[in-house]
Amino acid sequence: MNTEISYRPFLNRDRLVHIVDSDKATCDALDVLFRLEGFQTAISRNSDDFIARFGQRRPDVVILNFDLGGEDMLPALRRIKDMRAGIPVFMLADQPDIDGTVEAMRGGASDVFVKPVDSERFVRAVRDTLRRDVHLTASRDGQQEVEVRGFAQLTPREREVLQLITNGQSNKEAGRELGISPRTIEVYRARVMEKLGARNTADLIRIVLTS
């Protein structure tokens, strides 16, 4: 049975993307980008406004800059993930920061994007995250029988890493292909293994081959 549910923009009309960045140009660009995808949007350019708006209405997706006017927002990421509300958080970086990326991924960020953002890739990442939410909703509502596998929990980048791992590529080779560091690949690998219940790389490959 084909369990794939196609992405439908009209499903976004009740979904809120909260954009948190001190840079007005970034906020305006992302606001237009996600409104064109049918989302509702909220913009915060400082942490106080973000906290206030978050309390008024919990968003479906958060886009959060690492540095908000000189304030480190990684603690905010951790607080959101500690709520266990299933809210995906995409981090924005003004410039490449390997240590920050690793810490964000360990803190539960869905992905990290470095400015200038690749709009098409960014939207695709959010779409894939919300498509998995549609799978789960369809299953709960009983509208159709959907088989949810561990693979549905993986982010687009985690799936890319998984593909390269199962192709036998090393962390260094995978990092070179994806344009990220071997250390970051190792973080993704660990998260993939945890989500799929693999004890080691060999076990991970076995799970993929037998699924």
PDB file of C-alpha atoms in Angstrom, residues 21-186:
ATOM      1  CA  ASP A  21      15.492  37.470  13.815  1.00  0.00           C
ATOM      2  CA  SER A  22      16.754  40.955  14.648  1.00  0.00           C
ATOM      3  CA  ASP A  23      17.424  41.679  10.967  1.00  0.00           C
ATOM      4  CA  LYS A  24      14.381  43.307   9.352  1.00  0.00           C
ATOM      5  CA  ALA A  25      15.360  42.322   5.804  1.00  0.00           C
ATOM      6  CA  THR A  26      15.586  38.658   6.802  1.00  0.00           C
ATOM      7  CA  CYS A  27      12.231  38.798   8.566  1.00  0.00           C
ATOM      8  CA  ASP A  28      10.547  40.482   5.610  1.00  0.00           C
ATOM      9  CA  ALA A  29      11.990  38.006   3.101  1.00  0.00           C
ATOM     10  CA  LEU A  30      10.964  34.946   5.123  1.00  0.00           C
ATOM     11  CA  ASP A  31       7.565  36.485   5.827  1.00  0.00           C
ATOM     12  CA  VAL A  32       6.873  36.769   2.086  1.00  0.00           C
ATOM     13  CA  LEU A  33       8.338  33.319   1.381  1.00  0.00           C
ATOM     14  CA  PHE A  34       6.106  31.479   3.842  1.00  0.00           C
ATOM     15  CA  ARG A  35       2.996  33.545   3.180  1.00  0.00           C
ATOM     16  CA  LEU A  36       3.298  32.544  -0.468  1.00  0.00           C
ATOM     17  CA  GLU A  37       3.249  28.949   0.786  1.00  0.00           C
ATOM     18  CA  GLY A  38      -0.057  29.671   2.498  1.00  0.00           C
ATOM     19  CA  PHE A  39       1.207  29.921   6.077  1.00  0.00           C
ATOM     20  CA  GLN A  40       0.270  32.438   8.695  1.00  0.00           C
ATOM     21  CA  THR A  41       3.363  34.199  10.012  1.00  0.00           C
ATOM     22  CA  ALA A  42       4.482  36.046  13.106  1.00  0.00           C
ATOM     23  CA  ILE A  43       7.654  38.115  13.366  1.00  0.00           C
ATOM     24  CA  SER A  44       9.692  38.904  16.461  1.00  0.00           C
ATOM     25  CA  ARG A  45      12.881  40.942  16.402  1.00  0.00           C
ATOM     26  CA  ASN A  46      13.728  40.593  20.081  1.00  0.00           C
ATOM     27  CA  SER A  47      13.391  37.849  22.685  1.00  0.00           C
ATOM     28  CA  ASP A  48      10.798  39.641  24.832  1.00  0.00           C
ATOM     29  CA  ASP A  49       8.404  39.925  21.896  1.00  0.00           C
ATOM     30  CA  PHE A  50       9.052  36.299  20.945  1.00  0.00           C
ATOM     31  CA  ILE A  51       8.248  35.066  24.463  1.00  0.00           C
ATOM     32  CA  ALA A  52       5.095  37.192  24.648  1.00  0.00           C
ATOM     33  CA  ARG A  53       3.797  36.065  21.261  1.00  0.00           C
ATOM     34  CA  PHE A  54       4.745  32.448  21.923  1.00  0.00           C
ATOM     35  CA  GLY A  55       2.623  32.558  25.066  1.00  0.00           C
ATOM     36  CA  GLN A  56      -0.345  33.975  23.173  1.00  0.00           C
ATOM     37  CA  ARG A  57      -0.261  31.395  20.404  1.00  0.00           C
ATOM     38  CA  ARG A  58       1.997  28.407  20.103  1.00  0.00           C
ATOM     39  CA  PRO A  59       3.488  28.234  16.580  1.00  0.00           C
ATOM     40  CA  ASP A  60       3.705  25.164  14.372  1.00  0.00           C
ATOM     41  CA  VAL A  61       7.231  26.034  13.226  1.00  0.00           C
ATOM     42  CA  VAL A  62       9.853  28.343  14.743  1.00  0.00           C
ATOM     43  CA  ILE A  63      12.653  29.941  12.718  1.00  0.00           C
ATOM     44  CA  LEU A  64      15.176  31.198  15.247  1.00  0.00           C
ATOM     45  CA  ASN A  65      18.424  33.103  14.745  1.00  0.00           C
ATOM     46  CA  PHE A  66      21.349  31.986  16.905  1.00  0.00           C
ATOM     47  CA  ASP A  67      22.129  35.590  17.802  1.00  0.00           C
ATOM     48  CA  LEU A  68      19.248  37.938  18.513  1.00  0.00           C
ATOM     49  CA  GLY A  69      20.669  41.401  18.997  1.00  0.00           C
ATOM     50  CA  GLY A  70      23.654  39.997  20.880  1.00  0.00           C
ATOM     51  CA  GLU A  71      21.565  37.506  22.876  1.00  0.00           C
ATOM     52  CA  ASP A  72      22.355  33.797  22.537  1.00  0.00           C
ATOM     53  CA  MET A  73      19.136  32.007  21.552  1.00  0.00           C
ATOM     54  CA  LEU A  74      20.315  28.425  22.085  1.00  0.00           C
ATOM     55  CA  PRO A  75      18.749  28.458  25.587  1.00  0.00           C
ATOM     56  CA  ALA A  76      15.442  29.398  23.917  1.00  0.00           C
ATOM     57  CA  LEU A  77      15.815  26.396  21.602  1.00  0.00           C
ATOM     58  CA  ARG A  78      16.354  24.124  24.595  1.00  0.00           C
ATOM     59  CA  ARG A  79      13.325  25.554  26.407  1.00  0.00           C
ATOM     60  CA  ILE A  80      11.113  24.922  23.367  1.00  0.00           C
ATOM     61  CA  LYS A  81      12.344  21.333  23.023  1.00  0.00           C
ATOM     62  CA  ASP A  82      11.970  20.743  26.788  1.00  0.00           C
ATOM     63  CA  MET A  83       8.258  21.479  26.379  1.00  0.00           C
ATOM     64  CA  ARG A  84       8.008  18.287  24.281  1.00  0.00           C
ATOM     65  CA  ALA A  85       5.305  19.942  22.198  1.00  0.00           C
ATOM     66  CA  GLY A  86       6.706  18.640  18.920  1.00  0.00           C
ATOM     67  CA  ILE A  87       7.431  22.121  17.556  1.00  0.00           C
ATOM     68  CA  PRO A  88      10.170  21.959  14.900  1.00  0.00           C
ATOM     69  CA  VAL A  89      12.798  24.680  15.281  1.00  0.00           C
ATOM     70  CA  PHE A  90      14.992  25.746  12.361  1.00  0.00           C
ATOM     71  CA  MET A  91      18.041  27.776  13.359  1.00  0.00           C
ATOM     72  CA  LEU A  92      19.489  30.631  11.297  1.00  0.00           C
ATOM     73  CA  ALA A  93      23.169  31.554  11.407  1.00  0.00           C
ATOM     74  CA  ASP A  94      24.529  34.865  10.153  1.00  0.00           C
ATOM     75  CA  GLN A  95      27.785  33.088   9.314  1.00  0.00           C
ATOM     76  CA  PRO A  96      29.080  29.494   9.402  1.00  0.00           C
ATOM     77  CA  ASP A  97      29.663  28.266  12.950  1.00  0.00           C
ATOM     78  CA  ILE A  98      30.558  24.597  13.322  1.00  0.00           C
ATOM     79  CA  ASP A  99      30.427  24.550  17.129  1.00  0.00           C
ATOM     80  CA  GLY A 100      27.111  26.400  17.160  1.00  0.00           C
ATOM     81  CA  THR A 101      25.644  24.043  14.571  1.00  0.00           C
ATOM     82  CA  VAL A 102      26.711  20.984  16.544  1.00  0.00           C
ATOM     83  CA  GLU A 103      25.266  22.413  19.757  1.00  0.00           C
ATOM     84  CA  ALA A 104      21.998  23.334  18.028  1.00  0.00           C
ATOM     85  CA  MET A 105      21.595  19.863  16.544  1.00  0.00           C
ATOM     86  CA  ARG A 106      22.282  18.294  19.920  1.00  0.00           C
ATOM     87  CA  GLY A 107      19.717  20.667  21.384  1.00  0.00           C
ATOM     88  CA  GLY A 108      17.031  19.368  19.041  1.00  0.00           C
ATOM     89  CA  ALA A 109      17.057  21.807  16.107  1.00  0.00           C
ATOM     90  CA  SER A 110      15.479  20.334  12.978  1.00  0.00           C
ATOM     91  CA  ASP A 111      18.178  21.910  10.827  1.00  0.00           C
ATOM     92  CA  VAL A 112      20.547  24.869  10.640  1.00  0.00           C
ATOM     93  CA  PHE A 113      20.617  27.281   7.701  1.00  0.00           C
ATOM     94  CA  VAL A 114      23.399  29.779   7.064  1.00  0.00           C
ATOM     95  CA  LYS A 115      22.553  33.124   5.476  1.00  0.00           C
ATOM     96  CA  PRO A 116      21.966  33.838   2.702  1.00  0.00           C
ATOM     97  CA  VAL A 117      19.319  31.133   2.919  1.00  0.00           C
ATOM     98  CA  ASP A 118      18.549  28.881  -0.026  1.00  0.00           C
ATOM     99  CA  SER A 119      14.803  29.608  -0.153  1.00  0.00           C
ATOM    100  CA  GLU A 120      13.849  26.493  -2.105  1.00  0.00           C
ATOM    101  CA  ARG A 121      15.766  24.176   0.216  1.00  0.00           C
ATOM    102  CA  PHE A 122      14.415  25.949   3.305  1.00  0.00           C
ATOM    103  CA  VAL A 123      10.793  25.631   2.210  1.00  0.00           C
ATOM    104  CA  ARG A 124      11.363  21.997   1.257  1.00  0.00           C
ATOM    105  CA  ALA A 125      12.723  21.246   4.734  1.00  0.00           C
ATOM    106  CA  VAL A 126       9.655  22.785   6.375  1.00  0.00           C
ATOM    107  CA  ARG A 127       7.348  20.970   3.948  1.00  0.00           C
ATOM    108  CA  ASP A 128       8.950  17.625   4.743  1.00  0.00           C
ATOM    109  CA  THR A 129       8.622  18.244   8.465  1.00  0.00           C
ATOM    110  CA  LEU A 130       4.932  19.094   8.138  1.00  0.00           C
ATOM    111  CA  ARG A 131       4.290  16.223   5.730  1.00  0.00           C
ATOM    112  CA  ARG A 132       5.344  13.848   8.505  1.00  0.00           C
ATOM    113  CA  ASP A 133       2.831  15.615  10.741  1.00  0.00           C
ATOM    114  CA  VAL A 134       0.112  14.875   8.147  1.00  0.00           C
ATOM    115  CA  HIS A 135       1.053  11.181   8.249  1.00  0.00           C
ATOM    116  CA  LEU A 136       0.583  11.080  12.012  1.00  0.00           C
ATOM    117  CA  THR A 137      -2.650  13.080  11.933  1.00  0.00           C
ATOM    118  CA  ALA A 138      -4.159  10.831   9.295  1.00  0.00           C
ATOM    119  CA  SER A 139      -3.333   7.816  11.417  1.00  0.00           C
ATOM    120  CA  ARG A 140      -4.881   9.263  14.572  1.00  0.00           C
ATOM    121  CA  ASP A 141      -8.041  10.460  12.831  1.00  0.00           C
ATOM    122  CA  GLY A 142      -8.540   7.094  11.170  1.00  0.00           C
ATOM    123  CA  GLN A 143      -9.180   8.719   7.816  1.00  0.00           C
ATOM    124  CA  GLN A 144      -6.869   6.222   6.185  1.00  0.00           C
ATOM    125  CA  GLU A 145      -4.569   3.474   7.301  1.00  0.00           C
ATOM    126  CA  VAL A 146      -1.036   4.825   7.434  1.00  0.00           C
ATOM    127  CA  GLU A 147       2.010   2.872   8.470  1.00  0.00           C
ATOM    128  CA  VAL A 148       4.406   5.114  10.381  1.00  0.00           C
ATOM    129  CA  ARG A 149       7.977   3.939  10.287  1.00  0.00           C
ATOM    130  CA  GLY A 150      11.042   5.314  12.005  1.00  0.00           C
ATOM    131  CA  PHE A 151      12.120   6.899   8.734  1.00  0.00           C
ATOM    132  CA  ALA A 152       9.267   9.389   8.990  1.00  0.00           C
ATOM    133  CA  GLN A 153      10.948  10.867  12.065  1.00  0.00           C
ATOM    134  CA  LEU A 154      14.063  11.856  10.133  1.00  0.00           C
ATOM    135  CA  THR A 155      14.654  15.401   8.943  1.00  0.00           C
ATOM    136  CA  PRO A 156      15.620  15.955   5.283  1.00  0.00           C
ATOM    137  CA  ARG A 157      19.275  16.389   6.257  1.00  0.00           C
ATOM    138  CA  GLU A 158      19.213  13.250   8.418  1.00  0.00           C
ATOM    139  CA  ARG A 159      17.868  11.310   5.431  1.00  0.00           C
ATOM    140  CA  GLU A 160      20.706  12.634   3.285  1.00  0.00           C
ATOM    141  CA  VAL A 161      23.241  11.543   5.892  1.00  0.00           C
ATOM    142  CA  LEU A 162      21.577   8.137   6.198  1.00  0.00           C
ATOM    143  CA  GLN A 163      21.789   7.648   2.436  1.00  0.00           C
ATOM    144  CA  LEU A 164      25.491   8.472   2.392  1.00  0.00           C
ATOM    145  CA  ILE A 165      26.197   6.232   5.383  1.00  0.00           C
ATOM    146  CA  THR A 166      24.448   3.274   3.778  1.00  0.00           C
ATOM    147  CA  ASN A 167      26.457   3.967   0.618  1.00  0.00           C
ATOM    148  CA  GLY A 168      29.563   3.340   2.697  1.00  0.00           C
ATOM    149  CA  GLN A 169      30.857   6.899   2.825  1.00  0.00           C
ATOM    150  CA  SER A 170      32.962   8.043   5.769  1.00  0.00           C
ATOM    151  CA  ASN A 171      32.085  11.079   7.891  1.00  0.00           C
ATOM    152  CA  LYS A 172      34.714  13.076   6.009  1.00  0.00           C
ATOM    153  CA  GLU A 173      33.397  12.031   2.587  1.00  0.00           C
ATOM    154  CA  ALA A 174      29.771  12.649   3.574  1.00  0.00           C
ATOM    155  CA  GLY A 175      30.677  16.023   5.032  1.00  0.00           C
ATOM    156  CA  ARG A 176      32.477  17.029   1.852  1.00  0.00           C
ATOM    157  CA  GLU A 177      29.465  16.067  -0.285  1.00  0.00           C
ATOM    158  CA  LEU A 178      26.967  17.936   1.918  1.00  0.00           C
ATOM    159  CA  GLY A 179      29.226  20.905   2.609  1.00  0.00           C
ATOM    160  CA  ILE A 180      29.358  20.388   6.382  1.00  0.00           C
ATOM    161  CA  SER A 181      32.034  19.202   8.799  1.00  0.00           C
ATOM    162  CA  PRO A 182      32.720  15.537   9.680  1.00  0.00           C
ATOM    163  CA  ARG A 183      31.892  16.436  13.278  1.00  0.00           C
ATOM    164  CA  THR A 184      28.441  17.639  12.244  1.00  0.00           C
ATOM    165  CA  ILE A 185      27.952  14.448  10.219  1.00  0.00           C
ATOM    166  CA  GLU A 186      28.708  12.484  13.385  1.00  0.00           C
TER     167      GLU A 186
END
